[in-house]
Amino acid sequence: MLQVLSYQIADSIDIKQVKSVFTAVLIYSDADELFYKTGDMQYVYIFKYGVVSFLGYDDLKASEFIKFLGDYSKNITDLKLWEEFNIETEAEETKIGYNKISVAEPDEEIFRLIMLNVSQSVALDYYSQQSSLLLEETNHHTQCLEKKGRLEISGRNLQKYIGRTLNLKNRIVENLYIFDSPPETWEDENLNKIDTGLKRTFDIQPRYRDIREEIEIVKENLELFKDIMQHRRSNVLEWIVIILILVEVINLFIEKIF
């Protein structure tokens, strides 16, 4: 029985720098991911979107490698997001169950595909937590708007909030590819069967849709908040103009009298 462990360690990992310093056997690489063989039935899969996956590693060895990746990671997370998945390698037929897959004839492509799907699941957990926090904050502001008829947030804080939301949305859009099936599955029926089964097991597509819907809800509310803020600023400017005109009229009146 082999074990896959995938961890979300940061917002992103500099793939180019890691490739230049890590000298294990590189099986597959592109601008977004690196797949290494580091020993007998031991593999490491590193992703640009801040996830690293291990096969055949114990917790101590995985922790040491995560520490090594810290120098090449941006915005290291302390959320402790990880997922475990088991591979039975001496099965009579390929079968996918809860937290386990049985494989009749395992090879590196199958290992890579399994590690990819486990890593996608961890990344979805990460994005889901962030989008849920944004939605929770949005609901707080809409409740204030309902109860008090006004937003209790300054213009500067609203701009920061909009920036956080847009950054999260941009990261999700930038990493859309992580939820697609790799090209190898298009040509290999067995790989395609495994990929489809794993995506169903991890609920990849439904969870992704939920995140997109939450982001869209937040975006719609932000547009409303922005309009309200602009209207408030317009009212303030109108009152400033009215006060200035009133002051000028009073000055003229005083000059006429004296």
Tab-separated table of C-alpha atoms in Angstrom:
chain	number	residue	atom	x	y	z
A	1	MET	CA	0.000	0.000	0.000
A	2	LEU	CA	1.392	3.397	-1.040
A	3	GLN	CA	0.313	6.724	0.371
A	4	VAL	CA	-0.093	10.105	-1.343
A	5	LEU	CA	0.172	13.232	0.818
A	6	SER	CA	-0.588	16.641	-0.688
A	7	TYR	CA	-0.104	19.968	1.112
A	8	GLN	CA	-1.064	23.561	0.332
A	9	ILE	CA	2.001	25.412	1.604
A	10	ALA	CA	1.730	28.872	-0.013
A	11	ASP	CA	-0.063	31.063	-2.550
A	12	SER	CA	2.538	30.107	-5.147
A	13	ILE	CA	5.863	28.329	-5.651
A	14	ASP	CA	8.590	29.563	-8.005
A	15	ILE	CA	8.841	26.541	-10.293
A	16	LYS	CA	11.745	27.923	-12.299
A	17	GLN	CA	13.945	28.455	-9.240
A	18	VAL	CA	13.126	25.053	-7.747
A	19	LYS	CA	14.007	23.375	-11.033
A	20	SER	CA	17.388	25.100	-11.066
A	21	VAL	CA	18.408	23.877	-7.582
A	22	PHE	CA	16.677	20.506	-7.067
A	23	THR	CA	18.646	17.702	-8.705
A	24	ALA	CA	16.457	14.585	-8.417
A	25	VAL	CA	15.310	12.668	-11.530
A	26	LEU	CA	12.921	14.989	-13.370
A	27	ILE	CA	10.212	12.991	-15.146
A	28	TYR	CA	7.934	15.810	-16.294
A	29	SER	CA	8.105	19.591	-16.231
A	30	ASP	CA	6.507	22.691	-17.690
A	31	ALA	CA	6.108	26.300	-16.553
A	32	ASP	CA	3.535	25.311	-13.909
A	33	GLU	CA	4.590	21.958	-12.436
A	34	LEU	CA	7.521	19.620	-11.737
A	35	PHE	CA	7.282	15.854	-11.263
A	36	TYR	CA	10.336	14.122	-9.768
A	37	LYS	CA	11.357	10.582	-8.885
A	38	THR	CA	13.417	10.818	-5.702
A	39	GLY	CA	13.896	7.146	-4.824
A	40	ASP	CA	12.488	3.636	-5.139
A	41	MET	CA	8.693	4.197	-5.316
A	42	GLN	CA	9.144	7.756	-4.081
A	43	TYR	CA	7.906	10.789	-6.037
A	44	VAL	CA	7.458	14.526	-5.495
A	45	TYR	CA	5.026	16.676	-7.503
A	46	ILE	CA	5.393	20.466	-7.176
A	47	PHE	CA	2.774	22.907	-8.463
A	48	LYS	CA	2.974	26.618	-9.207
A	49	TYR	CA	-0.271	27.231	-7.281
A	50	GLY	CA	1.424	26.451	-3.956
A	51	VAL	CA	0.795	22.714	-3.575
A	52	VAL	CA	3.358	19.931	-3.165
A	53	SER	CA	2.455	16.246	-3.306
A	54	PHE	CA	4.430	13.253	-2.036
A	55	LEU	CA	4.216	9.546	-2.785
A	56	GLY	CA	6.048	7.052	-0.592
A	57	TYR	CA	7.198	9.705	1.930
A	58	ASP	CA	6.772	9.665	5.693
A	59	ASP	CA	5.718	12.818	7.579
A	60	LEU	CA	9.265	13.714	8.649
A	61	LYS	CA	10.766	13.521	5.172
A	62	ALA	CA	7.814	15.437	3.711
A	63	SER	CA	8.241	18.170	6.354
A	64	GLU	CA	11.933	18.513	5.496
A	65	PHE	CA	11.136	18.997	1.812
A	66	ILE	CA	8.368	21.501	2.574
A	67	LYS	CA	10.899	23.472	4.620
A	68	PHE	CA	13.252	23.436	1.615
A	69	LEU	CA	10.459	24.789	-0.626
A	70	GLY	CA	9.833	27.650	1.815
A	71	ASP	CA	12.687	29.640	0.281
A	72	TYR	CA	10.947	29.500	-3.110
A	73	SER	CA	7.377	30.104	-1.937
A	74	LYS	CA	5.281	33.286	-1.808
A	75	ASN	CA	2.855	34.024	1.040
A	76	ILE	CA	3.341	30.833	3.026
A	77	THR	CA	0.030	29.721	4.539
A	78	ASP	CA	-0.541	28.558	8.114
A	79	LEU	CA	-3.917	26.960	7.377
A	80	LYS	CA	-2.491	23.388	7.556
A	81	LEU	CA	-4.399	22.202	4.508
A	82	TRP	CA	-3.486	18.683	3.407
A	83	GLU	CA	-5.051	15.522	2.043
A	84	GLU	CA	-4.156	11.839	2.193
A	85	PHE	CA	-4.949	9.172	-0.399
A	86	ASN	CA	-3.938	5.497	-0.571
A	87	ILE	CA	-2.885	3.400	-3.559
A	88	GLU	CA	-3.205	-0.394	-3.578
A	89	THR	CA	-0.779	-1.647	-6.214
A	90	GLU	CA	-1.519	-5.388	-6.336
A	91	ALA	CA	-5.182	-5.346	-7.299
A	92	GLU	CA	-6.905	-7.573	-9.860
A	93	GLU	CA	-8.578	-4.568	-11.472
A	94	THR	CA	-8.628	-0.800	-11.209
A	95	LYS	CA	-11.181	0.326	-8.653
A	96	ILE	CA	-11.699	3.666	-6.929
A	97	GLY	CA	-13.192	3.887	-3.458
A	98	TYR	CA	-13.338	6.371	-0.607
A	99	ASN	CA	-9.812	7.652	0.100
A	100	LYS	CA	-8.302	4.750	-1.879
A	101	ILE	CA	-7.624	3.489	-5.382
A	102	SER	CA	-6.755	-0.062	-6.377
A	103	VAL	CA	-4.581	-0.331	-9.484
A	104	ALA	CA	-3.866	-3.490	-11.434
A	105	GLU	CA	-0.773	-2.299	-13.309
A	106	PRO	CA	0.605	0.899	-11.707
A	107	ASP	CA	3.154	3.043	-13.520
A	108	GLU	CA	4.551	6.558	-13.247
A	109	GLU	CA	1.788	8.108	-15.379
A	110	ILE	CA	-0.874	6.646	-13.094
A	111	PHE	CA	1.002	7.808	-9.998
A	112	ARG	CA	1.317	11.283	-11.468
A	113	LEU	CA	-2.401	11.407	-12.340
A	114	ILE	CA	-3.407	10.349	-8.820
A	115	MET	CA	-1.085	12.909	-7.212
A	116	LEU	CA	-2.450	15.579	-9.558
A	117	ASN	CA	-6.067	14.966	-8.524
A	118	VAL	CA	-5.247	14.858	-4.805
A	119	SER	CA	-3.387	18.169	-5.210
A	120	GLN	CA	-6.336	19.711	-7.069
A	121	SER	CA	-8.575	18.740	-4.173
A	122	VAL	CA	-6.268	20.460	-1.660
A	123	ALA	CA	-6.108	23.588	-3.839
A	124	LEU	CA	-9.911	23.664	-3.981
A	125	ASP	CA	-10.055	23.520	-0.175
A	126	TYR	CA	-7.690	26.488	-0.050
A	127	TYR	CA	-9.654	28.603	-2.522
A	128	SER	CA	-12.923	27.580	-0.887
A	129	GLN	CA	-11.765	28.831	2.519
A	130	GLN	CA	-10.670	32.153	1.059
A	131	SER	CA	-13.838	32.686	-0.959
A	132	SER	CA	-15.979	31.748	2.072
A	133	LEU	CA	-14.195	34.351	4.203
A	134	LEU	CA	-14.844	37.010	1.558
A	135	LEU	CA	-18.508	35.994	1.335
A	136	GLU	CA	-18.835	36.093	5.122
A	137	GLU	CA	-17.414	39.624	5.207
A	138	THR	CA	-19.734	40.635	2.365
A	139	ASN	CA	-22.745	39.297	4.277
A	140	HIS	CA	-21.705	41.357	7.309
A	141	HIS	CA	-21.761	44.562	5.227
A	142	THR	CA	-25.101	43.714	3.573
A	143	GLN	CA	-26.652	43.059	6.998
A	144	CYS	CA	-25.444	46.468	8.192
A	145	LEU	CA	-26.947	47.982	5.055
A	146	GLU	CA	-30.271	46.260	5.765
A	147	LYS	CA	-30.443	47.218	9.451
A	148	LYS	CA	-28.960	50.731	9.389
A	149	GLY	CA	-29.442	51.844	5.798
A	150	ARG	CA	-25.758	52.629	5.360
A	151	LEU	CA	-22.374	50.972	4.957
A	152	GLU	CA	-20.137	51.014	8.016
A	153	ILE	CA	-16.898	50.886	6.072
A	154	SER	CA	-14.579	53.662	4.963
A	155	GLY	CA	-13.736	54.287	1.342
A	156	ARG	CA	-10.127	53.141	1.848
A	157	ASN	CA	-11.133	49.895	3.555
A	158	LEU	CA	-13.672	49.246	0.811
A	159	GLN	CA	-10.926	49.645	-1.776
A	160	LYS	CA	-8.730	47.155	0.113
A	161	TYR	CA	-11.638	44.738	0.291
A	162	ILE	CA	-12.243	45.071	-3.452
A	163	GLY	CA	-8.531	44.471	-4.049
A	164	ARG	CA	-8.546	41.245	-1.984
A	165	THR	CA	-11.560	39.954	-3.874
A	166	LEU	CA	-10.114	40.742	-7.290
A	167	ASN	CA	-6.761	39.175	-6.368
A	168	LEU	CA	-8.456	35.941	-5.318
A	169	LYS	CA	-10.562	35.867	-8.462
A	170	ASN	CA	-7.492	36.498	-10.611
A	171	ARG	CA	-5.577	33.656	-8.915
A	172	ILE	CA	-8.441	31.254	-9.542
A	173	VAL	CA	-8.755	32.295	-13.191
A	174	GLU	CA	-4.974	32.102	-13.616
A	175	ASN	CA	-4.969	28.529	-12.296
A	176	LEU	CA	-8.032	27.312	-14.184
A	177	TYR	CA	-5.866	24.708	-15.885
A	178	ILE	CA	-5.450	22.803	-12.621
A	179	PHE	CA	-9.012	21.550	-12.893
A	180	ASP	CA	-8.610	20.298	-16.459
A	181	SER	CA	-7.650	16.753	-17.368
A	182	PRO	CA	-4.047	16.382	-18.599
A	183	PRO	CA	-3.586	15.702	-22.334
A	184	GLU	CA	-2.376	12.145	-21.633
A	185	THR	CA	-5.893	11.137	-20.555
A	186	TRP	CA	-7.288	12.020	-23.981
A	187	GLU	CA	-5.274	9.285	-25.658
A	188	ASP	CA	-5.225	6.568	-22.986
A	189	GLU	CA	-8.534	4.937	-22.079
A	190	ASN	CA	-7.257	3.582	-18.761
A	191	LEU	CA	-5.853	6.967	-17.678
A	192	ASN	CA	-9.089	8.649	-18.709
A	193	LYS	CA	-11.101	6.178	-16.634
A	194	ILE	CA	-8.906	6.790	-13.587
A	195	ASP	CA	-9.001	10.583	-14.034
A	196	THR	CA	-12.797	10.631	-14.409
A	197	GLY	CA	-13.239	8.424	-11.349
A	198	LEU	CA	-10.900	10.511	-9.200
A	199	LYS	CA	-12.579	13.764	-10.207
A	200	ARG	CA	-15.922	12.247	-9.232
A	201	THR	CA	-14.514	10.977	-5.925
A	202	PHE	CA	-13.076	14.388	-4.990
A	203	ASP	CA	-16.098	16.332	-6.378
A	204	ILE	CA	-13.657	18.508	-8.334
A	205	GLN	CA	-16.141	20.159	-10.712
A	206	PRO	CA	-19.002	20.806	-8.205
A	207	ARG	CA	-16.582	22.309	-5.675
A	208	TYR	CA	-15.028	24.482	-8.367
A	209	ARG	CA	-18.479	25.739	-9.438
A	210	ASP	CA	-19.334	26.576	-5.821
A	211	ILE	CA	-16.210	28.710	-5.526
A	212	ARG	CA	-16.954	30.543	-8.774
A	213	GLU	CA	-20.529	31.214	-7.641
A	214	GLU	CA	-19.356	32.604	-4.291
A	215	ILE	CA	-16.875	34.872	-6.051
A	216	GLU	CA	-19.595	36.121	-8.419
A	217	ILE	CA	-21.901	36.872	-5.465
A	218	VAL	CA	-19.128	38.836	-3.762
A	219	LYS	CA	-18.365	40.671	-7.015
A	220	GLU	CA	-22.023	41.718	-7.462
A	221	ASN	CA	-22.152	43.032	-3.903
A	222	LEU	CA	-18.901	44.925	-4.400
A	223	GLU	CA	-20.383	46.704	-7.408
A	224	LEU	CA	-23.333	47.747	-5.239
A	225	PHE	CA	-21.044	48.894	-2.406
A	226	LYS	CA	-18.969	50.907	-4.862
A	227	ASP	CA	-22.077	52.625	-6.261
A	228	ILE	CA	-23.277	53.464	-2.743
A	229	MET	CA	-19.861	54.860	-1.843
A	230	GLN	CA	-19.764	57.001	-4.990
A	231	HIS	CA	-23.268	58.296	-4.227
A	232	ARG	CA	-22.176	59.144	-0.688
A	233	ARG	CA	-19.167	61.035	-1.999
A	234	SER	CA	-21.387	62.910	-4.466
A	235	ASN	CA	-23.700	63.959	-1.628
A	236	VAL	CA	-20.728	65.165	0.424
A	237	LEU	CA	-19.459	67.222	-2.508
A	238	GLU	CA	-22.924	68.699	-3.047
A	239	TRP	CA	-23.091	69.779	0.598
A	240	ILE	CA	-19.604	71.272	0.386
A	241	VAL	CA	-20.662	73.306	-2.649
A	242	ILE	CA	-23.876	74.415	-0.906
A	243	ILE	CA	-21.935	75.466	2.213
A	244	LEU	CA	-19.377	77.393	0.136
A	245	ILE	CA	-22.163	79.213	-1.711
A	246	LEU	CA	-23.890	79.984	1.577
A	247	VAL	CA	-20.655	81.358	3.048
A	248	GLU	CA	-20.163	83.522	-0.034
A	249	VAL	CA	-23.734	84.861	0.223
A	250	ILE	CA	-23.250	85.668	3.906
A	251	ASN	CA	-19.988	87.476	3.114
A	252	LEU	CA	-21.717	89.549	0.433
A	253	PHE	CA	-24.599	90.345	2.801
A	254	ILE	CA	-22.174	91.458	5.541
A	255	GLU	CA	-20.257	93.643	3.073
A	256	LYS	CA	-23.473	95.339	1.958
A	257	ILE	CA	-24.480	96.146	5.530
A	258	PHE	CA	-21.100	97.412	6.745
